Short mmCIF file of C-alpha atoms and ligand atoms in Angstrom, two decimals:
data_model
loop_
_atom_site.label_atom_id
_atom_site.label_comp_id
_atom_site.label_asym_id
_atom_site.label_seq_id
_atom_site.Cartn_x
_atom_site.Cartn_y
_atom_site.Cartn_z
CA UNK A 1 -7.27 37.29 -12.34
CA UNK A 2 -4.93 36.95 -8.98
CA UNK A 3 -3.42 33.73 -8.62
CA UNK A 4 -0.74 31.52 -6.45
CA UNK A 5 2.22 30.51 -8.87
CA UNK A 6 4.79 28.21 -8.18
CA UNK A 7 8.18 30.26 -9.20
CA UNK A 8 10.91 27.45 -8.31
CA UNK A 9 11.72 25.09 -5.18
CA UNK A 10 10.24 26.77 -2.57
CA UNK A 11 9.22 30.28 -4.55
CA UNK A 12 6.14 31.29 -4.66
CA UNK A 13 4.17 34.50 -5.69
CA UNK A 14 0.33 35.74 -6.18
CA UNK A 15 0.51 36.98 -9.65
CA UNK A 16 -1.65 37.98 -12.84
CA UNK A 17 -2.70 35.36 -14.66
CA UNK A 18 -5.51 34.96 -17.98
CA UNK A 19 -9.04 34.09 -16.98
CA UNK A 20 -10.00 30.64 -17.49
CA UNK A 21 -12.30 30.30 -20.51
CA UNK A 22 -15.26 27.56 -21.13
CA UNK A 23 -13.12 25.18 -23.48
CA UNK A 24 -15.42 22.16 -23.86
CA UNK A 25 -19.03 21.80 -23.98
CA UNK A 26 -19.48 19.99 -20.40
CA UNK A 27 -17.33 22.70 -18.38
CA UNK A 28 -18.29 24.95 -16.37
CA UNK A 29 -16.54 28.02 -14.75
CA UNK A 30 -16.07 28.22 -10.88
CA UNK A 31 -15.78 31.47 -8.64
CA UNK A 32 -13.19 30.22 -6.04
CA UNK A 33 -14.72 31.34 -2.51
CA UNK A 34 -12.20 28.44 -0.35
CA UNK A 35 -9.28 26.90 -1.47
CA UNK A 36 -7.04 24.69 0.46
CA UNK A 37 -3.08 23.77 0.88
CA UNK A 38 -2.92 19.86 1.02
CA UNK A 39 0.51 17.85 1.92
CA UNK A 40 0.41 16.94 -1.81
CA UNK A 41 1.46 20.33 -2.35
CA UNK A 42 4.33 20.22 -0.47
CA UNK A 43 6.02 17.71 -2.58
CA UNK A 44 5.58 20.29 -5.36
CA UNK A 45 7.01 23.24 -3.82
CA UNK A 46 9.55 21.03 -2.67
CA UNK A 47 10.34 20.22 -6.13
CA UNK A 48 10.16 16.74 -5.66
CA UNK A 49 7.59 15.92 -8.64
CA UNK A 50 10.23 17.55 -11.00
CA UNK A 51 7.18 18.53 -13.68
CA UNK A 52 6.55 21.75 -12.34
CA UNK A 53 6.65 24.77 -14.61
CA UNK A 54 7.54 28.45 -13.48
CA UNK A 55 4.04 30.11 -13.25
CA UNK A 56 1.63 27.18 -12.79
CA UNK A 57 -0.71 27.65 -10.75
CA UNK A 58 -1.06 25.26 -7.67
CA UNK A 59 -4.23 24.27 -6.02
CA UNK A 60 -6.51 21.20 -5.95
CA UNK A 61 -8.89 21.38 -3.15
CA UNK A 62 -12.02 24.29 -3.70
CA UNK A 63 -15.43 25.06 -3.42
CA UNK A 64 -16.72 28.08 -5.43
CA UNK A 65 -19.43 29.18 -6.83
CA UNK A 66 -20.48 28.26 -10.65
CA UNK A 67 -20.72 31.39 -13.04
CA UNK A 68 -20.50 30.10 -16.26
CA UNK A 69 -21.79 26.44 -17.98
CA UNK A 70 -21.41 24.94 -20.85
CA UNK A 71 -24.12 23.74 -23.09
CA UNK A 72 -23.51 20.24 -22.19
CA UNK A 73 -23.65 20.54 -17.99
CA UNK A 74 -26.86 19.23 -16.98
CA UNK A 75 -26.91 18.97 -13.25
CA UNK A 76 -25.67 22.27 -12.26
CA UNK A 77 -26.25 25.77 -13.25
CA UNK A 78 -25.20 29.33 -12.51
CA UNK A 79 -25.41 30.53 -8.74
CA UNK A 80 -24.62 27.06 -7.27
CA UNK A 81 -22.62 26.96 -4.61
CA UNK A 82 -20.45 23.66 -5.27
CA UNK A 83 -17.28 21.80 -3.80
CA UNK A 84 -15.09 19.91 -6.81
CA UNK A 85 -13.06 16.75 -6.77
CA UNK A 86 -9.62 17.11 -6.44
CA UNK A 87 -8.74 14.65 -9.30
CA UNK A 88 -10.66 15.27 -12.68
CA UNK A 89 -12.71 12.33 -14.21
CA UNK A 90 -14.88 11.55 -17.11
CA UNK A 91 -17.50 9.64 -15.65
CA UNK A 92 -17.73 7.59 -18.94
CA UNK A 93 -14.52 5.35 -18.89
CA UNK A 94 -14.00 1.54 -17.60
CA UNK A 95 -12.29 3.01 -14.42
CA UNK A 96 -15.01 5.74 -13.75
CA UNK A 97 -17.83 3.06 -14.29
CA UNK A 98 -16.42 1.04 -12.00
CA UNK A 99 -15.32 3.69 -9.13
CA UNK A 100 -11.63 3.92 -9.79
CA UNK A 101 -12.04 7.75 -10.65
CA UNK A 102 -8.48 8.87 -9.98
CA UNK A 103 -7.82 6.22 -12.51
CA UNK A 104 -9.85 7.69 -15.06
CA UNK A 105 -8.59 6.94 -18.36
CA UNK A 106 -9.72 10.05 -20.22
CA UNK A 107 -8.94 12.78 -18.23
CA UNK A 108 -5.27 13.52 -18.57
CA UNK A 109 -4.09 14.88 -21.23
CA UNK A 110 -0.80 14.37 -21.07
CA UNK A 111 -0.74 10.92 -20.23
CA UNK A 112 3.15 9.63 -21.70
CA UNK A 113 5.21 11.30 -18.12
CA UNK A 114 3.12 8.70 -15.63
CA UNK A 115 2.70 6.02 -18.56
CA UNK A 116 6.33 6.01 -19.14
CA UNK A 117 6.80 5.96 -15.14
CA UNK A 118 4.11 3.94 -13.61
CA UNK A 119 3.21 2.04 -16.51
CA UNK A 120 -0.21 3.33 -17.11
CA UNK A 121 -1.39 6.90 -16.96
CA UNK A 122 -2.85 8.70 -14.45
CA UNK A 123 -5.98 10.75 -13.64
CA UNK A 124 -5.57 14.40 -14.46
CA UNK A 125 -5.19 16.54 -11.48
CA UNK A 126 -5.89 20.19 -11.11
CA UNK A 127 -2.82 22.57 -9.72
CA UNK A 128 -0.91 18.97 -10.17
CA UNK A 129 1.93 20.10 -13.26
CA UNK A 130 1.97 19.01 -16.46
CA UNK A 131 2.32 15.21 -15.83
CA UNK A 132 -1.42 14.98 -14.41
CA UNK A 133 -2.57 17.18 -17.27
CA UNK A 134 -1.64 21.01 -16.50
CA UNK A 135 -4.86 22.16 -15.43
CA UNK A 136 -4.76 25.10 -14.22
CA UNK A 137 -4.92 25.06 -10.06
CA UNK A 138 -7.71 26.23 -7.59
CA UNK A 139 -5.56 28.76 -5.62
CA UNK A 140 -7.02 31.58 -7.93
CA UNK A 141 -10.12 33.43 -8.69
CA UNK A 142 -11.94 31.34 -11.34
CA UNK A 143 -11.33 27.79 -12.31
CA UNK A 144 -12.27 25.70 -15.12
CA UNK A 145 -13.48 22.75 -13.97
CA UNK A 146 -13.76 20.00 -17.35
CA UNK A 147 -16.81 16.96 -16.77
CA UNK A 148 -18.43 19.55 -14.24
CA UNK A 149 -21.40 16.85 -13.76
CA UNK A 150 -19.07 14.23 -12.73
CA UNK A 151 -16.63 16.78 -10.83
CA UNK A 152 -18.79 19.64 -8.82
CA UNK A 153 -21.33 18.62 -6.32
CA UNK A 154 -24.02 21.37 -4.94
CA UNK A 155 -23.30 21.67 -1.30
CA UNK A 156 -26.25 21.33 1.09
CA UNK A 157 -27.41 24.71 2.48
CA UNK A 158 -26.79 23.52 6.29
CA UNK A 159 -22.80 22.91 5.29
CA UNK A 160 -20.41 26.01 5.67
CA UNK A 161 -17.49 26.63 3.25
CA UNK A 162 -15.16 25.62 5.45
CA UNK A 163 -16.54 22.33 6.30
CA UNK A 164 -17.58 21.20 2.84
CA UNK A 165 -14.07 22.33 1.61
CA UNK A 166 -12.48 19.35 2.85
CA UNK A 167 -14.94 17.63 1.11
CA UNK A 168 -13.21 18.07 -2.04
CA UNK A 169 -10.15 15.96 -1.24
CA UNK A 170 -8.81 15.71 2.26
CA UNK A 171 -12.32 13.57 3.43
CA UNK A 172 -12.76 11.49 0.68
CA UNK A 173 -9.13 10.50 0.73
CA UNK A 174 -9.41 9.36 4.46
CA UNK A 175 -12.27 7.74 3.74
CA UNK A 176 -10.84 6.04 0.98
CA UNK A 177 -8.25 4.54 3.22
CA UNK A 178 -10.50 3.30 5.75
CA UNK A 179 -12.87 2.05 3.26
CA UNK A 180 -10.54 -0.34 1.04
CA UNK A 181 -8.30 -1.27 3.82
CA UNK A 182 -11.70 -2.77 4.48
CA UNK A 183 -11.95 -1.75 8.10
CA UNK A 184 -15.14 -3.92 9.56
CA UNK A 185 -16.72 -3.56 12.84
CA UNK A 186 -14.56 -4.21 16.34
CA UNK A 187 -11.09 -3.71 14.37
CA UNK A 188 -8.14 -2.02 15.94
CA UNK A 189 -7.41 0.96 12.72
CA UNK A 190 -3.38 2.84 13.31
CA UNK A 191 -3.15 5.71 11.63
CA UNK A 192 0.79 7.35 10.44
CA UNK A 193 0.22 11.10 10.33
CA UNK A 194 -2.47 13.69 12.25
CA UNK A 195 -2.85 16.25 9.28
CA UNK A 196 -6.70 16.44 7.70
CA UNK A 197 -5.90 13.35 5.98
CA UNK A 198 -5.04 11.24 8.76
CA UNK A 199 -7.82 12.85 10.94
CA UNK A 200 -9.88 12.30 8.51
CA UNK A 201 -9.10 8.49 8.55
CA UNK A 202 -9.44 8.39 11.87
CA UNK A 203 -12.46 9.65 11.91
CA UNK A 204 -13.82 7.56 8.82
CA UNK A 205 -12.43 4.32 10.39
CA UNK A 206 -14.69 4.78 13.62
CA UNK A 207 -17.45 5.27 11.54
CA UNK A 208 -17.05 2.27 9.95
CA UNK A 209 -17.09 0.43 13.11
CA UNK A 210 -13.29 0.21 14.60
CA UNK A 211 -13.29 -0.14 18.22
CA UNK A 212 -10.10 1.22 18.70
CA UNK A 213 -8.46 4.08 16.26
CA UNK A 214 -5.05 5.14 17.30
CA UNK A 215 -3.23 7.88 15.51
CA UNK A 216 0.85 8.60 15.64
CA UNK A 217 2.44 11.87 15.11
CA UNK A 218 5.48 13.73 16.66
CA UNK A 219 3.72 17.08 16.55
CA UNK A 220 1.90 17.03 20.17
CA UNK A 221 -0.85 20.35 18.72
CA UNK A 222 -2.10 18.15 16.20
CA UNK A 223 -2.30 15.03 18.44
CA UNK A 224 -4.01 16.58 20.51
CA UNK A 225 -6.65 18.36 18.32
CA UNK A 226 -7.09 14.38 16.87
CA UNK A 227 -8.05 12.99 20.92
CA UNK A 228 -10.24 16.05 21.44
CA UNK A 229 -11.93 16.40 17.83
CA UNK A 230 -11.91 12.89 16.50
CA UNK A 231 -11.96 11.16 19.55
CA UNK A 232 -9.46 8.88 19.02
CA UNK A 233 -6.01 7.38 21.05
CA UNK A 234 -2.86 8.32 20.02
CA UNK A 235 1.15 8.41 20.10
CA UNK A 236 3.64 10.71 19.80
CA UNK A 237 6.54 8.63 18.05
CA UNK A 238 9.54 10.63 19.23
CA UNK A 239 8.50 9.91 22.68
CA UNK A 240 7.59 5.97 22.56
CA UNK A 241 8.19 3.20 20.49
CA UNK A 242 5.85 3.00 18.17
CA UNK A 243 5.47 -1.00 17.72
CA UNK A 244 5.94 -1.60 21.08
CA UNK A 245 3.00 0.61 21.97
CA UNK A 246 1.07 -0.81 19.51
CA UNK A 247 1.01 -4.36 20.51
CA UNK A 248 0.95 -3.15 24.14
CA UNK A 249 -2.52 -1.90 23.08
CA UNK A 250 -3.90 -4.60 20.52
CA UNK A 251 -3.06 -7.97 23.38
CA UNK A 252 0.19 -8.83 21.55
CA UNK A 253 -1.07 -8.66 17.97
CA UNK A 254 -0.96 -5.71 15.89
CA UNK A 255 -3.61 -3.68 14.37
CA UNK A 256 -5.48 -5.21 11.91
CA UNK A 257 -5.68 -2.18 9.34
CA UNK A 258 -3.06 0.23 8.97
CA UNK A 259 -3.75 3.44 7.12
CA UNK A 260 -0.34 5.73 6.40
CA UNK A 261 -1.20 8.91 6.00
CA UNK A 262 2.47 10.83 6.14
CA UNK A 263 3.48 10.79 2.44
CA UNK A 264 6.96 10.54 0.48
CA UNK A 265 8.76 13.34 2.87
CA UNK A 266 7.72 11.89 5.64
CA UNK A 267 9.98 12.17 8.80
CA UNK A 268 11.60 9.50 10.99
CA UNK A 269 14.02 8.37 13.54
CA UNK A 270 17.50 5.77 13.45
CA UNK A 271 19.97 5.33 10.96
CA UNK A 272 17.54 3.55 8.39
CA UNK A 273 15.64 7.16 8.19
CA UNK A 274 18.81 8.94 8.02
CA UNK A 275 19.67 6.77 4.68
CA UNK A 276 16.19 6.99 2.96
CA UNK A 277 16.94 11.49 3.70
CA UNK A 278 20.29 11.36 1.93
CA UNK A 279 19.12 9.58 -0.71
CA UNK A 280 16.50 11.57 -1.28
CA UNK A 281 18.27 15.11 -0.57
CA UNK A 282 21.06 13.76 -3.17
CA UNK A 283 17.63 13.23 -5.98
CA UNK A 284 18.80 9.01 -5.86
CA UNK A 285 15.63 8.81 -5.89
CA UNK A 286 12.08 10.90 -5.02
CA UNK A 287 10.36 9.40 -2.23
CA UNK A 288 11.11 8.45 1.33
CA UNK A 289 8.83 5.67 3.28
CA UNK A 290 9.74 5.26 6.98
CA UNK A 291 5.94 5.39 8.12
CA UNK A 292 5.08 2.36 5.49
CA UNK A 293 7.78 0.50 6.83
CA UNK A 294 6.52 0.78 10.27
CA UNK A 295 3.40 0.43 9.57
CA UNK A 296 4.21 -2.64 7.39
CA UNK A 297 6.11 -3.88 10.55
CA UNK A 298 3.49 -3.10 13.08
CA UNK A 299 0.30 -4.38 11.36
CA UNK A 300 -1.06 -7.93 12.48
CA UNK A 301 -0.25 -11.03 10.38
CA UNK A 302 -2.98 -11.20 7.50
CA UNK A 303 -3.80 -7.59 8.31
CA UNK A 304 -3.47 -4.82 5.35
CA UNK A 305 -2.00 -1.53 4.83
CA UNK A 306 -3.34 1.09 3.12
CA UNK A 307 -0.97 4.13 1.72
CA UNK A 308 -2.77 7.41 1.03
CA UNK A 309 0.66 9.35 1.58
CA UNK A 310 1.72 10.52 -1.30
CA UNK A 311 4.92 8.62 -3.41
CA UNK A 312 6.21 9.28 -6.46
CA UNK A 313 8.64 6.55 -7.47
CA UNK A 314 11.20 3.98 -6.69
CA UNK A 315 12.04 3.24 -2.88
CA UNK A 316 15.10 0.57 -2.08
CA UNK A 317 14.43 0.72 1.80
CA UNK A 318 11.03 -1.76 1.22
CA UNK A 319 10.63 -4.63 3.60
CA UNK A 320 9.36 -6.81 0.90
CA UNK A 321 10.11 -10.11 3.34
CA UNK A 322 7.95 -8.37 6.25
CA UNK A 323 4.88 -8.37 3.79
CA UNK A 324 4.64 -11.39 2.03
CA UNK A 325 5.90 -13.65 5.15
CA UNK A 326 3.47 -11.99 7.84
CA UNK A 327 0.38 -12.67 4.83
CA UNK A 328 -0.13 -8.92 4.45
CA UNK A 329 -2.51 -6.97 2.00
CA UNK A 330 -1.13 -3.16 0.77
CA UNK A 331 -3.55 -0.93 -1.23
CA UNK A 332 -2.70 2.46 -2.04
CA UNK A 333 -4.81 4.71 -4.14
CA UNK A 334 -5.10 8.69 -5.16
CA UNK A 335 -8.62 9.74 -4.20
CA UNK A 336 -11.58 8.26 -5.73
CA UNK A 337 -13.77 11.34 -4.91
CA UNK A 338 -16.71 11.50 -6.86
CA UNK A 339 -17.57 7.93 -5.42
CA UNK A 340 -17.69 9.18 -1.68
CA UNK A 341 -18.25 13.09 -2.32
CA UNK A 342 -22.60 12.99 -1.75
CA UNK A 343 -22.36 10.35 1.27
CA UNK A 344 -19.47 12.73 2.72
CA UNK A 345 -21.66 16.02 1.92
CA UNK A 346 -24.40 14.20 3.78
CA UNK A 347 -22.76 13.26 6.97
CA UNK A 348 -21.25 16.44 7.10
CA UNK A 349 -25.00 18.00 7.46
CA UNK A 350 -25.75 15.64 9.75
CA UNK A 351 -22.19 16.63 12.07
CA UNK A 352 -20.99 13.43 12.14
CA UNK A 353 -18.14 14.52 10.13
CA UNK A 354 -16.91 17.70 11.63
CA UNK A 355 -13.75 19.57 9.66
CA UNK A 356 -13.50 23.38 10.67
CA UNK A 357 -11.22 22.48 13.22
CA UNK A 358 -8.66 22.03 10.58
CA UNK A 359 -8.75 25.39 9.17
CA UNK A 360 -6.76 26.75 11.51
CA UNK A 361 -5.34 29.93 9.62
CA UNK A 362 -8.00 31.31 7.18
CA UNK A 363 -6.15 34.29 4.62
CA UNK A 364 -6.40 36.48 1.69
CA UNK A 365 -5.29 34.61 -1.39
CA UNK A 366 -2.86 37.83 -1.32
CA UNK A 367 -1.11 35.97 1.66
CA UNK A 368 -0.49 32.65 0.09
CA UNK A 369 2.98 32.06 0.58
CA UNK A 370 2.98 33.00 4.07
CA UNK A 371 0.21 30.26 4.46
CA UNK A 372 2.17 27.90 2.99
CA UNK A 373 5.37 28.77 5.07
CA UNK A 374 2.88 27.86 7.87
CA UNK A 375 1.61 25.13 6.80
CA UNK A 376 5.27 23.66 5.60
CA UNK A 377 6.84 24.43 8.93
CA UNK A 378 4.41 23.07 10.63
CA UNK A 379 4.66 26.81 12.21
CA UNK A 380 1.61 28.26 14.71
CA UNK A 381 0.05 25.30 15.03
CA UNK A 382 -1.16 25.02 11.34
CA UNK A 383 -2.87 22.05 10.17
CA UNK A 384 -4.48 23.68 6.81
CA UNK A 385 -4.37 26.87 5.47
CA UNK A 386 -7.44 28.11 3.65
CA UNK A 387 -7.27 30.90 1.14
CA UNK A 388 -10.32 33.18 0.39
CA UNK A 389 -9.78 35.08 -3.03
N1 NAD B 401 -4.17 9.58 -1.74
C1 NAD B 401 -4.65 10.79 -1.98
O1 NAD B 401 -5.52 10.98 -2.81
C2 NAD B 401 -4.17 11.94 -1.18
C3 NAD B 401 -4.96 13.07 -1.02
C4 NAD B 401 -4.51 14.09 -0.17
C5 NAD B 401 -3.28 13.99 0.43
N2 NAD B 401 -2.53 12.86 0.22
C6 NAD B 401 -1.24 12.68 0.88
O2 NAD B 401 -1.48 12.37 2.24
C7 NAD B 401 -0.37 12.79 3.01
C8 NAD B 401 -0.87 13.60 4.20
O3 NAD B 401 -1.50 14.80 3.75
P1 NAD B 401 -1.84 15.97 4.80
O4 NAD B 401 -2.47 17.05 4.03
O5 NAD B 401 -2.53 15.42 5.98
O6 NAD B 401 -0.34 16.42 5.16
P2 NAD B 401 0.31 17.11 6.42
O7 NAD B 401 1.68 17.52 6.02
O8 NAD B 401 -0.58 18.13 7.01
O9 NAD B 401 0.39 15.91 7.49
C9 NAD B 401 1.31 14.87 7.43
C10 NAD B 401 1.58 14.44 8.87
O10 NAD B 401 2.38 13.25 8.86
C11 NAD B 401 3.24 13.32 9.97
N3 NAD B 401 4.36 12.38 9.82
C12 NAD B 401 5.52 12.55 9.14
N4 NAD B 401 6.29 11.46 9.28
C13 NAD B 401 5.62 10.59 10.06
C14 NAD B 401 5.92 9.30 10.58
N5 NAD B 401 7.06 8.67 10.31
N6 NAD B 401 5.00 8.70 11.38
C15 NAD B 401 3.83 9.31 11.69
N7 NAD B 401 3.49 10.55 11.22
C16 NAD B 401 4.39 11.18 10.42
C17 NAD B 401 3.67 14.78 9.99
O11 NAD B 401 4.22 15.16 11.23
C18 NAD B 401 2.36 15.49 9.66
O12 NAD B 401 1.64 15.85 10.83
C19 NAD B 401 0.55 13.55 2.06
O13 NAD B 401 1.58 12.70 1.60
C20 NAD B 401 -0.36 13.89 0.91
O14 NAD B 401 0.36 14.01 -0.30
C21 NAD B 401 -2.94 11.86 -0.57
ZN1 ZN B 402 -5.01 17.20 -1.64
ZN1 ZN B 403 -13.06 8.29 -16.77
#
């Protein structure tokens, strides 16, 4: 089958690669018809999650349809038309029991890299390198998808592909942040980054009740496409101070949940961003935070911050004083997605969440790397790429 490889920093190629075969008795084999580029990615084809192999295929995000079970798979047979969780869980374990599935115990199977760095494994990821388990990525034909009960949901008939797509990671990950940084009704919810993610935040925080969602950017397209598709405020941080603006709009006192959604490469301005890039160009060390520390500096006393964005390691540029003087709470998390997937798939029949505006360049798997040059560059106004192979 055809398939996106990674080939080196920055390299890829669609390429020839073996079928996937039914390897355990609760798999099940997916026909790709969507597949999605994610900021995750990016720190990949960056080369900044150094476990990356020449050839492996990249891809998380998908909705297919399933052509092959195994005798085990209960809930879903051949001819369904189902969207997959990102992360790969067992459905069995402590963490899965209690709702923690991108903590699942049993689903990586190469759990020493993130034990030895973290200090406890990781889920498995697919597309993710061999550190989150190898499996094989969703920018391909066919993927095997392991614990298909827990992993593939059937997608209502009233849901296109290219809504329930995001389904499969981008929704459930905003969602996520709203949801444990425990936004309640009448709170003011700032969101770092307008990609799916942080729309999707948005949009999960004013369902949840926020009165006020206001989400910061630099790139003016994708601000824009957040007022007129989400409906909420926002600020373009090259152009105004970012606190400032932020108390000018909360009477003085911050937001009370702040949800970053801009990851480890994420951009900044001043001399504190300019260390945190040389550091990280010189590989001192992998990740770069200047939209936690803002967001750590702009939240109100007692509020909490919630990272989704993406971080790999060590950072030395943490304002550790900031958080536990000013009483704050920070959560961070991968995506728990089978534990919001159905809810999501529901509201998403019912339009209330909306996600087609972020497929803005829809291409032949054959045309990967030019949608991820897009997508990377931030070029013609992309927000996703979606590949149909
Ligand atoms: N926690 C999870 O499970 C999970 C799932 C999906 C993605 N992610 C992560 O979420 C992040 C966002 O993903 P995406 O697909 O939306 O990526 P994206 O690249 O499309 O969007 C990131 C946005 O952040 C903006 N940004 C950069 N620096 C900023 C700053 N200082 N302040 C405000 N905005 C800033 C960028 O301009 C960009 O628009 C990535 O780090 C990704 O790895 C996490
Ligand atoms: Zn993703
Ligand atoms: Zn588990």
């Amino acid at each position: 089958m055809r398939a996106l490889v990674w080939e080196g920093v920055d390299a890829l190629a669609v390429r020839d690669v073996p079928d996937p075969r039914l390897e355990n008795r609760q798999d099940a084999i997916v026909r790709v018809r969507r597949t999605v580029t994610c900021g995750s990615d990016l720190h990949l084809l960056g080369g900044y999650i150094p476990f990356m192999r020449a050839g492996d295929v990249l891809g998380h995000e998908f909705l297919g349809e399933v052509v092959e079970v195994g005798p085990d798979v209960r809930k879903h047979s051949i001819g369904d038309r189902v969207v997959v969780s990102s992360f790969v869980a067992c459905g069995r374990c402590w963490y899965c029991a209690n709702d923690l599935h991108s903590c699942c115990d049993n689903s990586n199977t190469n759990p020493a890299v993130t034990e030895t760095v973290w200090g406890q494994a990781a889920a498995g990821c697919y597309g993710y390198s061999d550190a989150m388990g190898g499996f094989r990525g969703s920018h391909a034909e066919y993927v095997r998808v392991p614990f298909a009960d827990v992993g593939a949901f059937k997608v209502p008939d009233g849901v296109s592909d290219e809504r329930a797509v995001f389904a499969s990671d981008s929704a459930p990950t905003g969602w996520m942040g709203a949801h444990l940084g425990g936004v309640r009704q009448g709170d003011v919810v700032a969101v770092w980054g307008a990609g799916a993610v942080g729309q999707l935040a948005a949009r999960a925080s004013m369902l949840l009740g926020a009165e006020r969602v206001i989400v910061i950017d630099r790139f003016d397209y994708r601000l824009q496409m957040t007022e007129r598709h989400i409906g909420a405020e926002t600020i373009n941080y090259t152009r105004t101070s970012v606190a400032g603006e932020l108390r000018e709009r909360t009477g003085g006192r911050g937001p009370d949940v702040c949800v970053e959604a801009a990851g480890m490469e994420a951009h900044g301005i001043g001399p504190e961003y300019l260390y945190d890039q040389v550091k990280q160009q010189l590989r001192l060390r992998q990740d770069r935070p200047p939209a936690v520390r803002e967001a750590i500096h702009a939240c109100r006393k007692g509020g909490t911050v919630f990272v989704l964005g993406a971080f790999t390691g060590m950072v030395d540029t943490f304002p550790l004083g900031a958080l536990m003087n000013k009483g704050l709470t920070l959560r961070g998390a991968q995506t728990h997605g089978p534990r919001y997937i159905p809810m999501l798939l529901d509201r998403m029949e019912r339009d209330e969440v909306v996600t087609e505006h972020l497929a803005t360049h829809v291409l032949p798997l054959a045309e990967g790397p030019l949608g991820y040059q897009l997508f990377k560059e931030k070029q013609d106004e992309c927000v996703r790429a979606v590949f149909t192979p």
